[in-house]
Short mmCIF file of C-alpha atoms in Angstrom, two decimals:
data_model
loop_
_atom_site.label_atom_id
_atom_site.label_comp_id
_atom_site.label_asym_id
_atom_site.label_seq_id
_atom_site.Cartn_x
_atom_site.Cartn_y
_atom_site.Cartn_z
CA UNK A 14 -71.40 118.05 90.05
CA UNK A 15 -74.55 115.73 90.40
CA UNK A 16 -73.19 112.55 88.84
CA UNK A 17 -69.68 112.87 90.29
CA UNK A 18 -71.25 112.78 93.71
CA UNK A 19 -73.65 109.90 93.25
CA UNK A 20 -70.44 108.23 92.44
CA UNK A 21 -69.03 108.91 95.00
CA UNK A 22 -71.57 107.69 97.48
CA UNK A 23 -72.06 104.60 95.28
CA UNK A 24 -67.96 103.95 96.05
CA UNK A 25 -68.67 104.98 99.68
CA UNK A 26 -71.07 102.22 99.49
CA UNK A 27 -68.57 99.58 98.04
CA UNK A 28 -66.85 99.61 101.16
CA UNK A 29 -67.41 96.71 103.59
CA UNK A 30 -66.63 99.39 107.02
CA UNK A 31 -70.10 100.55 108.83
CA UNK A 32 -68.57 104.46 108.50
CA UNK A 33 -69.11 104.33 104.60
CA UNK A 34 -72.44 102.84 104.42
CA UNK A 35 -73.44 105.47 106.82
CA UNK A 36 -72.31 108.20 104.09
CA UNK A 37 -73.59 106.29 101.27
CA UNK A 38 -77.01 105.99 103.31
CA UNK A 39 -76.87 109.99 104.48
CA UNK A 40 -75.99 110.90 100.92
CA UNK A 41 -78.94 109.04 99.82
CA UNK A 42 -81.61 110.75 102.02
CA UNK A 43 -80.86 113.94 100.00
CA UNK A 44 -82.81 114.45 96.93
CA UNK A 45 -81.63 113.34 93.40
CA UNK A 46 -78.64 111.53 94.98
CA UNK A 47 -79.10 107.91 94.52
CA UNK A 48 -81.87 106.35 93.28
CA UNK A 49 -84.71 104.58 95.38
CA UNK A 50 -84.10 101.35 93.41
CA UNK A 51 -80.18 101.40 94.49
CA UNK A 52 -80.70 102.31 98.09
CA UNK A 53 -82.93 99.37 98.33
CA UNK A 54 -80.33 97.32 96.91
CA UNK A 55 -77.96 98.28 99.27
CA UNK A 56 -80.08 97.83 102.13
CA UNK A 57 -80.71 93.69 100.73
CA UNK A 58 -77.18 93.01 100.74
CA UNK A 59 -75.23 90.98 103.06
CA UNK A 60 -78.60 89.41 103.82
CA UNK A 61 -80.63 93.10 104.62
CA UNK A 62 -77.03 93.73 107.30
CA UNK A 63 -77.29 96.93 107.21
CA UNK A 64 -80.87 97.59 107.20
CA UNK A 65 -81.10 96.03 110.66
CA UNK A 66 -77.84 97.10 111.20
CA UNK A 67 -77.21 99.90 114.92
CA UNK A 68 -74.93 100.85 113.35
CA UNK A 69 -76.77 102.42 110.43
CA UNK A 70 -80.13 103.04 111.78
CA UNK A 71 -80.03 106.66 112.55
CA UNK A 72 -79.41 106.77 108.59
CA UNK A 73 -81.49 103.97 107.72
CA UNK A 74 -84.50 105.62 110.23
CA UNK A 75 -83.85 109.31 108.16
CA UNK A 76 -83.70 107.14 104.70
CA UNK A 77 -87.23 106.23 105.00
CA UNK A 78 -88.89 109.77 106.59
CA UNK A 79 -86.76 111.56 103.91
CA UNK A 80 -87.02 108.95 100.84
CA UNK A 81 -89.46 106.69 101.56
CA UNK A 82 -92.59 108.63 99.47
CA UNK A 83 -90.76 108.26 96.09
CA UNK A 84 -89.80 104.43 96.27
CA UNK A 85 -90.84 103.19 93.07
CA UNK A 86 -93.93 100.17 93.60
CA UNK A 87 -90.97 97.79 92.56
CA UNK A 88 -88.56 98.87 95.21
CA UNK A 89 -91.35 99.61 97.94
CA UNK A 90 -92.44 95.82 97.60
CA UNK A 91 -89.16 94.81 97.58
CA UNK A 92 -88.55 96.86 100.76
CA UNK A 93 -91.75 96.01 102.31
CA UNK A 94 -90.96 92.15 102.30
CA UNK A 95 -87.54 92.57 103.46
CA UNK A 96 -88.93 94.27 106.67
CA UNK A 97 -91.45 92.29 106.84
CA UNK A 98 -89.80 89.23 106.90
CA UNK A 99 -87.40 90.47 110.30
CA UNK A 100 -84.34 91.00 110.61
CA UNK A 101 -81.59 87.82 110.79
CA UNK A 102 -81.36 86.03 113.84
CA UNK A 103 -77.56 85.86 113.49
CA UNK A 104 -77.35 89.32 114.16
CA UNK A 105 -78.78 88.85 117.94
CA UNK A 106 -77.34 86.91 121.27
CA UNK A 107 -77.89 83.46 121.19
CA UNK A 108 -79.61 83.26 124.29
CA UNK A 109 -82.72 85.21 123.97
CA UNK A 110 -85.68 83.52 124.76
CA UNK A 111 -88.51 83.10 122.42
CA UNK A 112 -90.25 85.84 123.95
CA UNK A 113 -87.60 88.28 124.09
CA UNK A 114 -86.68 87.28 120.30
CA UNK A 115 -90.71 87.85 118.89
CA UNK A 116 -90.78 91.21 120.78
CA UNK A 117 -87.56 92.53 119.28
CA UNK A 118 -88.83 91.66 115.70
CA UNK A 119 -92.12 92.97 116.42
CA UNK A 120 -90.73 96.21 117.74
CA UNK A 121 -87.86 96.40 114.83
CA UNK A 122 -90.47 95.79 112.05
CA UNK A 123 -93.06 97.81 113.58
CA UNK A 124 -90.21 100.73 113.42
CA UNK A 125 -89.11 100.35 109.95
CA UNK A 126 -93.15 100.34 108.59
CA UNK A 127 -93.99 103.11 110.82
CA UNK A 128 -91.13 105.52 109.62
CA UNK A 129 -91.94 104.79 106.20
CA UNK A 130 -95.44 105.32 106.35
CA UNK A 131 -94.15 108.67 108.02
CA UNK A 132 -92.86 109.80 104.62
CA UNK A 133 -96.27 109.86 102.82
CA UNK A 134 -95.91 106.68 101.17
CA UNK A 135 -98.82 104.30 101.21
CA UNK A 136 -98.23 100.88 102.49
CA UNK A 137 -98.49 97.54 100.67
CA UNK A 138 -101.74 95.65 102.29
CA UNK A 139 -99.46 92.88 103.94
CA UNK A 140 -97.47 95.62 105.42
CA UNK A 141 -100.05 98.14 106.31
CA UNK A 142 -102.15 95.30 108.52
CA UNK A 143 -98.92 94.14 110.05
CA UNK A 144 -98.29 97.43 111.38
CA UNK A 145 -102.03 98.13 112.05
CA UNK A 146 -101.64 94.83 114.45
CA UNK A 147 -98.41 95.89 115.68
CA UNK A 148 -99.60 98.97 116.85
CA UNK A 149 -102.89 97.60 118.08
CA UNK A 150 -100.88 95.08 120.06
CA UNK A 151 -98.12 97.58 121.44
CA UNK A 152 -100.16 100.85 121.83
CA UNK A 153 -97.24 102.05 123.95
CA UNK A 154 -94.96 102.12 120.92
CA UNK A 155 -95.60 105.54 119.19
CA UNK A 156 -92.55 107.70 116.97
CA UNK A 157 -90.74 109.20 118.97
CA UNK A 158 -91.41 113.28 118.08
CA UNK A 159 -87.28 113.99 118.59
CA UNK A 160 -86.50 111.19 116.69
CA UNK A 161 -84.65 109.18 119.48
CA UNK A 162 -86.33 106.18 118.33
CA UNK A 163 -83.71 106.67 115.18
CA UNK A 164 -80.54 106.33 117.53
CA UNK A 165 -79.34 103.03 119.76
CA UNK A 166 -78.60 105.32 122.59
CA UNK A 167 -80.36 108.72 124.30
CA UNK A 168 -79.47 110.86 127.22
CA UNK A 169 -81.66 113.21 128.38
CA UNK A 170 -80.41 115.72 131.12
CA UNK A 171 -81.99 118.02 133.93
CA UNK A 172 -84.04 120.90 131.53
CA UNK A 173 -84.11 119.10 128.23
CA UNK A 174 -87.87 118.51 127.02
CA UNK A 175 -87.58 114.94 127.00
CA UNK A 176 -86.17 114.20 130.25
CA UNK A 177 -89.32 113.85 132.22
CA UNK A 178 -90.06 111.62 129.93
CA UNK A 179 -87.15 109.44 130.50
CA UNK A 180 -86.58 109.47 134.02
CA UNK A 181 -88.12 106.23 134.60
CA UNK A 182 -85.15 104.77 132.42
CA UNK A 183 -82.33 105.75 134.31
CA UNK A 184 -83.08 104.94 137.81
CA UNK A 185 -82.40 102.18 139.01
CA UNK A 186 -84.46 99.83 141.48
CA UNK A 187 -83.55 100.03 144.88
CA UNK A 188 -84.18 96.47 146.20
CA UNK A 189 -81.17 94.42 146.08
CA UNK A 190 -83.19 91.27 143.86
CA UNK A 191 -84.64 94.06 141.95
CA UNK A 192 -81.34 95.79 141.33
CA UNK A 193 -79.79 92.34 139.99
CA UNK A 194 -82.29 91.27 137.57
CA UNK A 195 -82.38 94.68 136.39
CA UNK A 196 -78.65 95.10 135.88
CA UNK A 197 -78.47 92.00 134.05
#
């Protein structure tokens, strides 16, 4: 029953814990669920929350690959600005420096734009040169083909694919001074 379950992932929605905007997000990845235009307006509530949100971004991430090619223009401009215009700095520490901040909202709007362009859907101009010099200025940041760059946390173990890849992550330095700064 189509319309029963959009309505039940538009109640799923309605619910202000991170578990049922997850299931209102996965149900909308599937095809002739929920609408482009609603998903967008869920994503702009609670000033864009859960679009930024950890918490939802492995559903956010699949939203766009999945979804992202039959936004309506309305709802892809809509979406476009929203990214574009970072996520809110309430949602970070306090005491990030300057630096720290501009890289994490380069790297988190860089993200967004590059899964959606992943889904087919042709970028706004605004958004498609702010990626272009994203990418130009970060050449190192490139989709991840396992689609870790989706979750807030990866392991890799001995024999996986990836975990050459990674091994530079998980050890630590060896120099005391070293060790500190990079435990902190």
């Amino acid at each position: 029953d189509p319309a029963r379950s959009t309505q039940i992932a538009r109640d799923w929605f309605s619910h202000p814990y991170p578990i049922f905007k997850r299931l209102a997000l996965f149900a909308a990845s599937h095809d002739y669920c929920i609408t482009p235009d609603q998903w967008v307006e869920w994503l702009v509530t609670d000033n864009a929350w859960w679009l930024w949100s950890v918490e939802t971004k492995r559903e956010t991430m699949r939203l766009f690959v999945l979804q992202g090619h039959v936004l309506t223009t309305q709802a892809q401009e809509k979406l476009e600005e929203l990214i574009l215009s970072g996520p809110p700095r309430n949602m970070f520490h306090e005491d990030l420096d300057p630096e720290e901040w501009k890289r994490l909202v380069d790297r988190n709007v860089w993200l967004r734009l590059a899964k959606l362009q992943s889904s087919g859907v042709e970028l706004g101009f605004v958004a498609s040169e702010r990626l272009a010099k994203l990418s130009d200025n970060h050449p190192e940041w490139r989709l991840a083909n396992n689609e870790r760059d989706e979750f807030s946390h990866w392991f890799s173990m001995t024999g996986d694919p990836d975990f050459q890849d990674s091994r530079e992550f998980i050890i630590a330095p060896r120099k005391k001074d070293e060790l500190v700064v990079w435990l902190r």
